[in-house]
XYZ file of C-alpha atoms in Angstrom:
672
model
C -6.247 1.396 -25.044
C -3.094 2.326 -23.150
C -1.686 5.610 -24.648
C 1.599 4.842 -22.942
C 2.635 1.183 -23.807
C 4.894 -0.071 -21.332
C 3.502 2.012 -18.579
C 1.245 0.973 -15.540
C -1.552 3.337 -15.168
C -2.163 3.630 -11.415
C -5.305 4.433 -9.695
C -5.094 5.454 -5.932
C -8.058 4.300 -3.762
C -8.079 6.784 -0.757
C -6.408 10.216 -1.230
C -4.537 10.168 2.312
C -1.145 11.351 3.421
C 0.495 7.940 2.535
C -1.116 8.323 -0.858
C 0.381 11.592 -1.629
C 3.832 10.214 -0.756
C 2.998 7.194 -3.385
C 2.047 9.600 -5.929
C 5.662 11.125 -5.608
C 6.856 7.648 -6.102
C 4.940 7.015 -9.312
C 6.125 10.386 -10.570
C 9.623 9.386 -9.985
C 9.189 5.783 -11.415
C 10.236 4.158 -14.764
C 7.074 2.260 -15.474
C 4.326 4.059 -13.718
C 1.882 7.051 -14.406
C -0.965 8.402 -12.122
C -4.072 8.178 -14.110
C -6.935 8.695 -11.310
C -7.902 9.038 -7.710
C -11.002 7.279 -6.158
C -12.306 9.402 -3.442
C -15.399 9.310 -1.517
C -15.494 13.063 -1.351
C -14.227 14.047 -4.660
C -15.163 17.750 -4.163
C -12.750 18.097 -1.156
C -10.465 21.082 -1.693
C -7.022 20.379 -2.522
C -7.159 17.138 -4.230
C -6.358 18.422 -7.486
C -3.256 20.019 -6.298
C -2.155 17.037 -4.320
C -2.515 14.779 -7.234
C -1.681 16.838 -10.132
C -2.639 15.517 -13.706
C -4.928 12.782 -12.130
C -8.486 12.415 -12.632
C -10.514 12.598 -9.614
C -13.372 9.906 -9.475
C -16.487 9.947 -7.310
C -15.903 6.766 -5.163
C -14.056 3.572 -5.063
C -16.383 1.576 -7.231
C -15.819 4.207 -9.914
C -12.027 3.628 -9.866
C -12.498 -0.187 -10.075
C -14.968 0.226 -13.008
C -12.514 2.672 -14.789
C -11.069 0.748 -18.086
C -8.063 3.191 -18.116
C -6.636 1.935 -14.784
C -4.450 -1.120 -14.726
C -3.383 -1.084 -11.095
C -4.924 0.121 -7.753
C -2.991 1.363 -4.892
C -5.031 0.874 -1.604
C -4.079 3.269 0.987
C -7.278 3.473 3.165
C -7.448 2.410 6.827
C -6.759 -1.151 7.603
C -10.049 -2.751 7.888
C -10.923 -1.757 4.133
C -7.890 -3.437 2.599
C -9.481 -6.941 2.224
C -12.718 -5.786 0.940
C -11.283 -3.443 -1.696
C -8.469 -5.587 -2.623
C -10.673 -8.498 -3.376
C -13.232 -6.339 -5.158
C -10.349 -4.958 -7.350
C -9.090 -8.469 -8.244
C -12.729 -9.147 -9.152
C -12.535 -6.318 -11.420
C -9.476 -7.339 -13.181
C -6.992 -4.853 -11.468
C -3.803 -5.450 -10.140
C -3.287 -4.421 -6.471
C -0.631 -2.903 -4.535
C -2.139 -2.451 -0.829
C -0.613 -0.730 2.118
C 0.562 -2.738 5.026
C -0.962 -4.522 6.780
C -2.079 -6.442 3.932
C -5.135 -7.657 5.826
C -6.113 -7.337 9.644
C -4.933 -11.006 9.819
C -3.197 -13.636 8.157
C -6.672 -15.263 7.140
C -7.739 -11.969 5.581
C -4.495 -11.925 3.593
C -5.011 -15.534 2.482
C -8.529 -14.569 1.167
C -7.129 -11.641 -0.705
C -4.305 -13.835 -2.196
C -7.083 -16.377 -3.162
C -9.072 -13.659 -5.045
C -5.923 -12.434 -6.902
C -4.821 -16.039 -7.682
C -8.334 -16.631 -9.375
C -8.315 -13.394 -11.060
C -4.822 -13.758 -12.395
C -3.969 -10.364 -10.932
C -0.971 -9.020 -9.166
C -1.114 -8.434 -5.483
C 1.802 -7.077 -3.388
C 1.924 -5.685 0.296
C 3.529 -2.159 0.183
C 6.219 -2.599 2.547
C 8.339 0.078 0.498
C 11.654 -0.397 2.542
C 11.780 -4.040 0.994
C 12.445 -2.711 -2.395
C 15.033 0.079 -1.614
C 18.424 -0.709 -2.489
C 19.562 -0.241 1.018
C 17.641 -3.514 2.037
C 19.494 -5.557 -0.467
C 22.898 -4.266 0.615
C 22.088 -5.094 4.195
C 21.255 -8.742 3.175
C 24.527 -8.943 1.341
C 26.425 -7.794 4.401
C 25.020 -10.359 6.647
C 25.667 -12.923 4.067
C 29.095 -12.050 3.814
C 29.686 -12.799 7.427
C 31.194 -9.438 8.255
C 29.616 -9.672 11.697
C 30.068 -13.298 11.943
C 27.076 -15.520 13.042
C 23.886 -13.563 13.803
C 22.561 -14.049 17.448
C 20.125 -11.432 18.277
C 18.109 -8.775 16.223
C 16.679 -5.680 17.945
C 14.175 -3.392 16.025
C 11.729 -0.721 16.919
C 9.204 1.444 15.392
C 7.807 3.975 17.747
C 6.661 7.421 17.853
C 4.459 9.579 20.201
C 1.158 11.265 19.068
C 0.427 14.540 20.654
C -2.024 12.859 22.904
C -4.799 10.313 22.938
C -7.258 11.030 20.073
C -10.081 8.525 20.164
C -11.227 9.646 16.574
C -7.844 9.418 15.206
C -7.087 6.326 13.126
C -4.304 5.218 15.409
C -6.423 5.243 18.299
C -9.706 4.064 16.944
C -10.929 0.705 17.778
C -13.213 0.577 14.759
C -10.088 1.344 12.577
C -7.993 -1.134 13.981
C -5.661 1.436 15.569
C -2.672 0.705 17.623
C 1.095 0.053 16.953
C 1.145 -3.548 16.217
C -1.061 -3.437 12.813
C 0.130 0.063 11.951
C 4.089 -0.171 12.341
C 4.832 -3.557 14.178
C 4.956 -5.246 10.757
C 8.130 -3.162 9.999
C 10.362 -4.756 12.715
C 8.767 -8.197 12.357
C 9.165 -8.305 8.650
C 12.758 -7.157 9.009
C 13.723 -9.633 11.664
C 12.373 -12.453 9.436
C 14.329 -11.199 6.521
C 17.518 -10.936 8.427
C 16.759 -14.401 10.011
C 16.420 -15.828 6.623
C 19.638 -14.013 5.255
C 21.666 -15.648 8.057
C 20.341 -19.124 7.100
C 20.626 -18.629 3.314
C 16.814 -18.353 2.732
C 14.531 -15.459 1.621
C 13.003 -15.201 4.996
C 12.499 -17.254 8.147
C 9.637 -18.112 10.366
C 9.871 -17.970 14.197
C 8.921 -20.855 16.105
C 8.202 -19.047 19.268
C 6.445 -15.699 19.826
C 5.768 -14.080 22.958
C 4.106 -10.699 23.252
C 3.042 -7.957 25.763
C 1.417 -4.660 25.217
C -0.361 -1.899 26.973
C -4.004 -1.540 25.687
C -5.257 2.145 26.275
C -8.510 3.333 26.997
C -9.851 2.668 23.278
C -8.634 -0.896 23.474
C -5.711 -0.643 21.077
C -2.120 -1.220 21.691
C -0.238 2.085 22.569
C 3.036 0.478 23.250
C 4.021 -3.189 22.642
C 6.957 -5.540 22.509
C 7.383 -9.271 21.332
C 10.329 -11.700 21.286
C 10.562 -13.923 18.347
C 12.866 -17.222 18.512
C 14.096 -18.661 15.233
C 15.227 -22.244 14.668
C 19.206 -21.858 14.959
C 18.964 -19.894 18.090
C 18.486 -16.261 16.476
C 16.331 -14.241 19.103
C 14.673 -10.913 17.817
C 13.261 -8.200 20.129
C 10.813 -6.149 18.378
C 8.773 -3.114 19.741
C 6.423 -0.520 18.398
C 4.407 2.325 19.859
C 1.962 5.117 18.836
C 2.137 6.964 22.356
C 5.906 6.473 23.026
C 9.024 7.791 21.037
C 11.729 4.963 20.622
C 15.191 5.263 19.117
C 14.047 3.300 15.966
C 17.487 1.664 15.325
C 17.777 -1.780 13.831
C 20.620 -3.521 15.550
C 21.883 -6.760 14.394
C 24.366 -8.521 16.771
C 26.698 -11.073 15.607
C 29.649 -13.043 16.972
C 32.024 -10.564 15.222
C 30.338 -7.322 15.565
C 27.011 -5.551 14.917
C 25.221 -3.565 12.119
C 23.026 -0.630 13.160
C 20.520 0.847 10.568
C 18.621 4.020 11.801
C 14.915 4.379 10.556
C 15.455 1.601 7.980
C 11.883 1.957 6.579
C 12.845 5.318 4.931
C 16.471 4.320 4.524
C 17.433 6.856 7.021
C 15.642 9.706 5.323
C 11.894 10.584 4.927
C 8.949 10.157 2.679
C 10.777 11.501 -0.339
C 14.488 10.384 -0.227
C 16.483 8.028 1.756
C 20.264 7.892 1.005
C 20.651 4.899 3.087
C 22.864 4.388 6.180
C 24.357 1.208 7.362
C 26.736 1.312 10.345
C 29.011 -1.774 10.748
C 30.786 -1.868 14.180
C 33.455 -4.409 14.478
C 34.307 -6.087 17.570
C 37.209 -3.724 18.322
C 34.643 -0.867 18.082
C 35.844 0.548 14.679
C 32.899 1.882 12.930
C 32.176 1.906 8.990
C 29.161 3.868 7.648
C 28.019 2.450 4.309
C 25.387 4.241 2.219
C 23.662 3.325 -1.209
C 23.534 7.058 -1.857
C 20.265 6.553 -3.492
C 18.655 9.869 -4.378
C 15.585 8.587 -6.197
C 12.127 8.827 -4.569
C 11.938 6.330 -1.838
C 8.553 5.112 -3.273
C 9.665 4.753 -6.789
C 11.164 1.330 -6.157
C 8.232 -0.244 -4.970
C 6.356 1.252 -7.844
C 8.696 0.027 -10.341
C 8.895 -3.321 -8.592
C 5.203 -3.732 -8.940
C 5.195 -2.653 -12.359
C 8.014 -4.909 -13.441
C 5.933 -7.949 -12.044
C 2.792 -6.919 -13.884
C 4.162 -6.308 -17.145
C 6.035 -9.745 -16.875
C 2.809 -11.528 -15.792
C 3.798 -12.196 -12.447
C 1.232 -12.215 -9.465
C 3.823 -11.418 -6.716
C 6.899 -9.270 -6.018
C 10.166 -10.747 -6.609
C 12.441 -10.978 -3.582
C 13.328 -8.922 -1.681
C 9.823 -7.399 -2.122
C 7.152 -9.154 -0.037
C 5.937 -12.176 -1.807
C 2.619 -13.769 -0.732
C 4.275 -16.293 1.720
C 6.314 -13.348 3.013
C 3.207 -11.207 3.787
C 1.320 -14.178 5.324
C 4.432 -14.919 7.709
C 4.587 -11.579 8.967
C 0.947 -11.327 9.519
C 1.064 -14.852 11.397
C 3.443 -13.492 13.590
C 1.192 -10.152 14.322
C -1.620 -12.463 14.795
C 0.235 -14.339 17.494
C 1.421 -11.192 19.024
C -2.189 -9.731 19.313
C -3.568 -13.014 20.664
C -0.749 -13.082 23.380
C -1.843 -9.505 24.347
C -5.575 -10.031 24.165
C -6.205 -7.700 21.221
C -9.385 -8.560 19.264
C -10.859 -5.389 17.759
C -14.637 -5.017 17.962
C -14.864 -4.802 14.196
C -13.774 -8.571 14.316
C -16.511 -9.779 16.356
C -19.633 -11.393 15.557
C -22.203 -8.314 16.184
C -20.260 -6.136 13.768
C -18.867 -8.329 11.179
C -22.168 -8.637 9.283
C -20.886 -8.893 5.912
C -18.558 -11.407 4.034
C -14.701 -10.519 3.625
C -15.752 -8.797 0.368
C -17.963 -6.421 2.255
C -21.038 -7.890 0.796
C -24.241 -9.567 2.428
C -23.970 -13.608 2.397
C -25.514 -14.944 -0.762
C -27.749 -17.998 -0.938
C -28.433 -20.257 -3.717
C -24.851 -21.550 -4.819
C -24.657 -24.614 -6.749
C -20.964 -25.803 -6.380
C -21.828 -27.938 -3.547
C -24.952 -30.223 -4.136
C -27.380 -31.188 -1.721
C -28.800 -34.726 -0.737
C -31.486 -36.231 1.301
C -30.436 -38.125 4.503
C -32.864 -40.622 5.833
C -34.430 -39.032 9.127
C -33.383 -35.562 8.287
C -36.491 -33.325 7.309
C -34.212 -30.976 5.071
C -31.643 -31.471 2.583
C -28.041 -31.393 3.575
C -25.019 -30.655 1.304
C -23.038 -33.627 0.237
C -19.890 -32.772 2.405
C -19.876 -31.299 6.011
C -17.491 -28.535 6.971
C -15.425 -29.091 10.031
C -13.656 -25.937 11.299
C -12.202 -26.596 14.604
C -8.984 -25.016 13.873
C -10.479 -21.376 14.205
C -10.255 -19.187 17.346
C -11.806 -16.022 16.270
C -14.991 -15.057 14.529
C -13.189 -13.237 11.808
C -10.953 -15.811 10.819
C -13.713 -18.634 11.001
C -16.353 -16.466 9.113
C -14.250 -16.373 5.998
C -14.384 -20.208 5.599
C -18.057 -20.451 6.838
C -19.229 -17.767 4.292
C -17.297 -19.213 1.290
C -18.909 -22.858 2.114
C -22.203 -21.541 2.484
C -22.047 -19.432 -0.634
C -20.878 -22.519 -2.451
C -24.002 -24.403 -1.467
C -22.736 -26.033 1.581
C -25.308 -26.011 4.567
C -23.997 -29.027 6.644
C -21.655 -28.028 9.694
C -19.776 -30.347 11.972
C -19.235 -29.279 15.545
C -18.469 -31.006 18.875
C -18.802 -30.110 22.555
C -14.960 -30.381 23.048
C -13.689 -28.784 19.924
C -11.870 -25.743 20.643
C -12.990 -26.022 24.303
C -16.480 -24.957 23.215
C -15.431 -22.167 20.985
C -16.130 -23.943 17.811
C -19.885 -24.129 18.895
C -19.750 -20.539 19.784
C -18.365 -19.522 16.482
C -20.922 -21.356 14.666
C -23.621 -19.944 16.797
C -22.572 -16.365 16.283
C -22.166 -16.890 12.556
C -25.532 -18.420 12.216
C -27.286 -15.572 14.337
C -25.421 -13.138 12.479
C -25.840 -14.270 9.062
C -29.635 -15.211 9.805
C -29.373 -18.768 8.052
C -30.133 -21.160 10.927
C -33.117 -22.528 9.404
C -31.221 -23.116 5.915
C -28.540 -25.045 7.929
C -27.998 -28.426 9.320
C -25.951 -28.603 12.471
C -24.032 -31.912 13.617
C -23.443 -31.805 17.301
C -21.481 -34.325 19.287
C -21.123 -34.812 23.068
C -20.205 -37.349 25.746
C -16.570 -37.677 24.661
C -14.352 -39.804 27.073
C -13.934 -39.528 29.931
C -17.448 -38.059 30.463
C -19.102 -40.808 28.354
C -22.438 -41.239 30.370
C -25.998 -41.345 29.768
C -26.565 -38.373 32.084
C -24.011 -36.128 30.469
C -25.863 -36.198 27.224
C -28.480 -33.861 28.162
C -26.176 -31.566 30.220
C -23.775 -31.192 27.352
C -26.357 -30.701 24.881
C -27.876 -27.944 26.786
C -24.600 -25.982 26.954
C -23.991 -26.652 23.109
C -27.414 -25.059 22.391
C -26.442 -22.152 24.316
C -23.236 -21.813 22.606
C -24.957 -22.471 19.163
C -27.742 -19.871 19.972
C -30.384 -22.291 18.824
C -33.090 -24.425 20.434
C -32.176 -27.742 18.571
C -29.521 -29.532 16.612
C -30.352 -31.467 13.424
C -28.071 -34.495 13.871
C -26.453 -35.647 17.008
C -23.685 -38.091 17.818
C -22.096 -39.463 20.844
C -18.581 -38.603 20.445
C -17.412 -41.850 21.978
C -18.714 -44.887 23.449
C -18.467 -46.468 26.964
C -18.945 -50.241 26.676
C -19.162 -50.526 30.533
C -22.527 -48.644 30.232
C -25.562 -50.943 28.870
C -26.198 -49.292 25.364
C -29.868 -49.101 25.990
C -29.129 -46.256 28.710
C -27.550 -44.380 25.783
C -30.403 -44.868 23.547
C -32.872 -43.822 26.078
C -30.817 -40.555 26.836
C -30.759 -39.490 23.008
C -34.468 -40.472 22.592
C -35.245 -38.246 25.518
C -33.636 -35.311 23.705
C -35.690 -36.240 20.646
C -38.895 -35.997 22.424
C -37.807 -32.923 23.931
C -37.259 -31.366 20.493
C -33.653 -30.631 21.163
C -32.559 -33.478 18.453
C -34.676 -33.110 15.397
C -33.069 -35.615 13.059
C -31.153 -38.716 13.360
C -28.864 -39.590 16.336
C -26.042 -42.060 16.582
C -22.445 -42.933 17.515
C -19.141 -41.626 16.555
C -16.394 -44.061 17.021
C -18.804 -46.871 17.645
C -18.335 -50.607 17.056
C -20.718 -52.650 14.639
C -21.684 -54.701 17.651
C -22.605 -51.807 19.748
C -24.527 -50.105 16.771
C -26.518 -53.542 16.335
C -27.143 -53.930 20.001
C -28.588 -50.059 20.193
C -30.668 -50.630 17.065
C -32.055 -54.142 18.439
C -32.932 -52.264 21.727
C -34.847 -49.250 20.179
C -36.723 -51.584 18.040
C -37.648 -53.908 20.919
C -38.623 -50.778 23.207
C -40.319 -48.401 20.780
C -37.581 -45.717 21.016
C -36.175 -43.845 17.962
C -33.414 -46.142 16.618
C -29.915 -44.832 16.051
C -29.927 -43.694 12.351
C -26.467 -42.560 11.621
C -23.026 -43.127 12.334
C -19.726 -41.020 12.192
C -16.638 -43.378 11.887
C -13.356 -42.971 9.978
C -14.075 -43.965 6.334
C -11.658 -43.676 3.382
C -10.094 -45.326 0.379
C -7.010 -45.990 2.751
C -7.856 -48.248 5.600
C -6.848 -47.124 9.144
C -4.319 -49.717 10.368
C -4.426 -48.602 14.164
C -6.488 -45.539 15.687
C -5.157 -42.066 14.941
C -6.293 -41.173 18.490
C -7.333 -43.428 21.412
C -10.871 -44.667 21.011
C -11.270 -44.187 17.291
C -12.893 -46.602 15.076
C -12.548 -47.014 11.277
C -15.376 -48.250 8.986
C -13.192 -48.911 5.898
C -12.945 -52.797 6.234
C -14.760 -55.063 3.949
C -16.998 -56.114 6.840
C -18.048 -52.632 7.722
C -18.736 -51.758 4.099
C -20.864 -54.663 3.599
C -22.766 -53.554 6.889
C -23.317 -50.001 5.907
C -24.630 -51.121 2.516
C -27.109 -53.508 3.935
C -28.478 -51.157 6.570
C -28.232 -48.103 4.280
C -26.697 -46.458 7.437
C -25.468 -42.889 6.781
C -22.003 -42.441 7.854
C -20.373 -39.105 8.337
C -16.873 -39.980 7.350
C -13.887 -38.139 9.366
C -10.291 -38.344 7.956
C -12.071 -39.153 4.686
C -8.949 -38.106 2.614
C -6.545 -40.019 4.596
C -4.959 -37.196 6.459
C -2.238 -36.561 3.755
C -1.803 -40.103 2.650
C -2.921 -39.392 -0.802
C -0.553 -36.288 -1.132
C 3.115 -35.798 -1.636
C 3.527 -36.313 1.906
C 3.299 -39.754 1.848
C 5.176 -42.668 -0.239
C 7.080 -45.718 0.222
C 10.317 -43.900 0.732
C 8.799 -41.123 2.925
C 8.942 -42.041 6.462
C 9.321 -38.609 8.258
C 5.599 -38.522 9.452
C 5.077 -40.911 12.416
C 1.365 -40.689 12.304
C 1.139 -41.574 8.425
C 3.623 -44.371 8.933
C 1.868 -45.661 12.035
C -1.653 -45.398 10.658
C -1.589 -45.720 7.003
C 1.474 -47.573 5.710
C 0.535 -50.841 4.279
C 1.041 -52.388 0.846
C -2.570 -52.822 0.449
C -2.974 -49.048 1.116
C -0.154 -48.141 -1.146
C -1.901 -50.156 -3.874
C -5.095 -48.015 -3.518
C -2.746 -45.026 -3.439
C -1.237 -46.111 -6.753
C -4.609 -46.712 -8.404
C -5.794 -43.391 -7.103
C -2.765 -41.685 -8.963
C -3.405 -43.563 -12.027
C -6.990 -42.446 -12.155
C -6.300 -38.941 -11.454
C -3.907 -38.653 -14.057
C -6.607 -39.921 -16.512
C -9.252 -37.524 -15.250
C -7.039 -34.477 -14.801
C -7.559 -34.469 -11.264
C -5.327 -35.009 -8.035
C -5.148 -38.328 -6.112
C -6.894 -36.496 -3.272
C -9.655 -35.890 -5.249
C -10.221 -39.417 -6.193
C -9.803 -40.209 -2.437
C -12.669 -37.985 -1.553
C -14.817 -39.116 -4.518
C -14.388 -42.692 -3.305
C -16.174 -41.644 0.037
C -18.910 -39.871 -1.917
C -19.708 -42.482 -4.241
C -20.415 -45.319 -1.962
C -23.629 -47.467 -2.430
C -24.839 -46.049 1.032
C -25.314 -42.463 2.444
C -21.661 -41.416 2.755
C -20.954 -37.923 3.755
C -17.484 -36.794 3.985
C -16.275 -34.334 6.780
C -13.942 -31.888 5.249
C -11.723 -29.786 7.107
C -10.107 -26.977 4.775
C -7.982 -24.317 6.517
C -8.101 -21.677 3.624
C -10.180 -20.787 0.593
C -7.659 -22.632 -1.749
C -8.036 -25.701 0.237
C -11.876 -25.521 0.242
C -11.871 -24.793 -3.724
C -9.516 -27.831 -3.936
C -11.676 -30.272 -2.016
C -14.687 -29.236 -4.191
C -12.872 -30.589 -7.265
C -13.881 -33.914 -6.319
C -17.542 -33.525 -6.349
C -17.809 -33.820 -10.188
C -15.937 -37.131 -10.178
C -18.353 -39.903 -10.745
C -17.177 -43.476 -9.712
C -19.094 -46.600 -10.788
C -19.241 -49.715 -8.729
C -16.613 -51.354 -10.668
C -14.312 -48.237 -10.301
C -14.801 -48.377 -6.444
C -13.840 -52.082 -6.547
C -10.887 -51.393 -8.846
C -9.545 -48.551 -6.548
C -10.117 -50.820 -3.419
C -8.093 -53.513 -5.102
C -11.073 -56.102 -5.198
C -11.869 -55.629 -8.965
């Protein structure tokens, strides 16, 4: 029982320098009390003096297991943020995590996912956002005192005494460098100001261009970026760990400018920031405004987090960093890092051996069921995962791990996806996690314009190198070339079967019924392996014209009869209609050219109406009904799903327990 009702009992995970400043903030807060410290070296001298009154616990797990802790402040180096925030949420603890929330927006999204599932608070500790000076600055911008905002210039740079490879700021294995350590300050402030100028809580840049000097340890020692916002605002941001900068925020408008020194401490230090905002008019006159705030600078974020927790909210109230705000800042940092080629060794496959929660990958999940597929010697999950949008191992592995732990083992790749990176990512993950034998790989090759028989083997060899395996389980030609006799394609794929490089069914993706019939007849006539699988579009909504050139849909009545008669497995892409069964579509919604061109017909809208009706009855969403329609066909029908986040993956899995009868299928289709 909490002996101090109305107070949040804080535990600090990692007793470093910033933790001491936070402890001062707790002491100066309205609603917080410091209860305990989780330390990996609890016997270290000075801990009791640095954190008076707090219990010193042996390790981080002990802190999370302590029933007398309500919320945890995470202040360890960046690479540990995601792991311990997720574990804290799993333990039912609220979390205030030092910036950056995660190494990437993908990590932060996984942390948010864990908090959302646990019903706990999660906030990013950009302390300046809760200091009264920030709200005053926004009010000044909105008042128009300097006219329309045109440019923002902001820096956070300092010079360490020298390059110290073991120091966290220079250590590659601790995600050192300026962009992650302090770059988030000017970026988050620029987004806040651009949003204020547009009457929004924050704004997202539509362009990010970055440059940096990477030092001997591979981290950025000084870096700059340009951000362009819709409406024309340009922000110049810079950061450094080996170079002193003036650290003045400058906001340039049509009627003057605003200057704010050291905005992250409100012009002060880790204890007190009185605040200082200089407003310089077009005539050069300078007015200095101060909020004259004498409370501990960290007390404001302690109280804001506490207020949210006590009110049952999971995020900071504005101008604190809500989840979407934190994700937006990290996406800019991701783009900045990508522009300068900064990927830490700990983000690459050889060193990222555990899941995002810091645990080994678990087998045996049952949320995604398994099924048999004709010609495939091992069971495959009822849905296949597509993941071609990911460009780093650290981002893609989060989704791959979650899919596998839920019971998924069927992975969709293609020679052309990500210019080969999708295969490289999966290969690194399979080797790193040691689950190749449990997994089913779908490979695709011979995409237009290189759609010829001799290309199949050459591209498959490259695919196998990228995938770090000697075979694939299912193979599709990614397109067809009607100018080539179909038997030549069958011969080429059959050779790969005989060579042991395809160990399951092969077939065509985006092939017509006529060509499939011809290919099957040729194989039967010549004693070759018959094409045993198809990968065409199939969904409740019928594709009216190809999304991309050369695409083929199998959603027509003739195709359905053919698939059922042959019991041909179809691996259905765009199985949920690419947004047609969401609020993005509607008879009066015509802002998406693709949706209108590809899916808009009265027959499809009738299907959509019935999906909405059935979803309401079952307590599901229309998109769940659309996916269930594909799963419940009277032939082997395996949807390819492409979630980008863990929330989207969880949402897709909501369709797996929807059972549709043949009459249900006919009714949804409009035939019953």
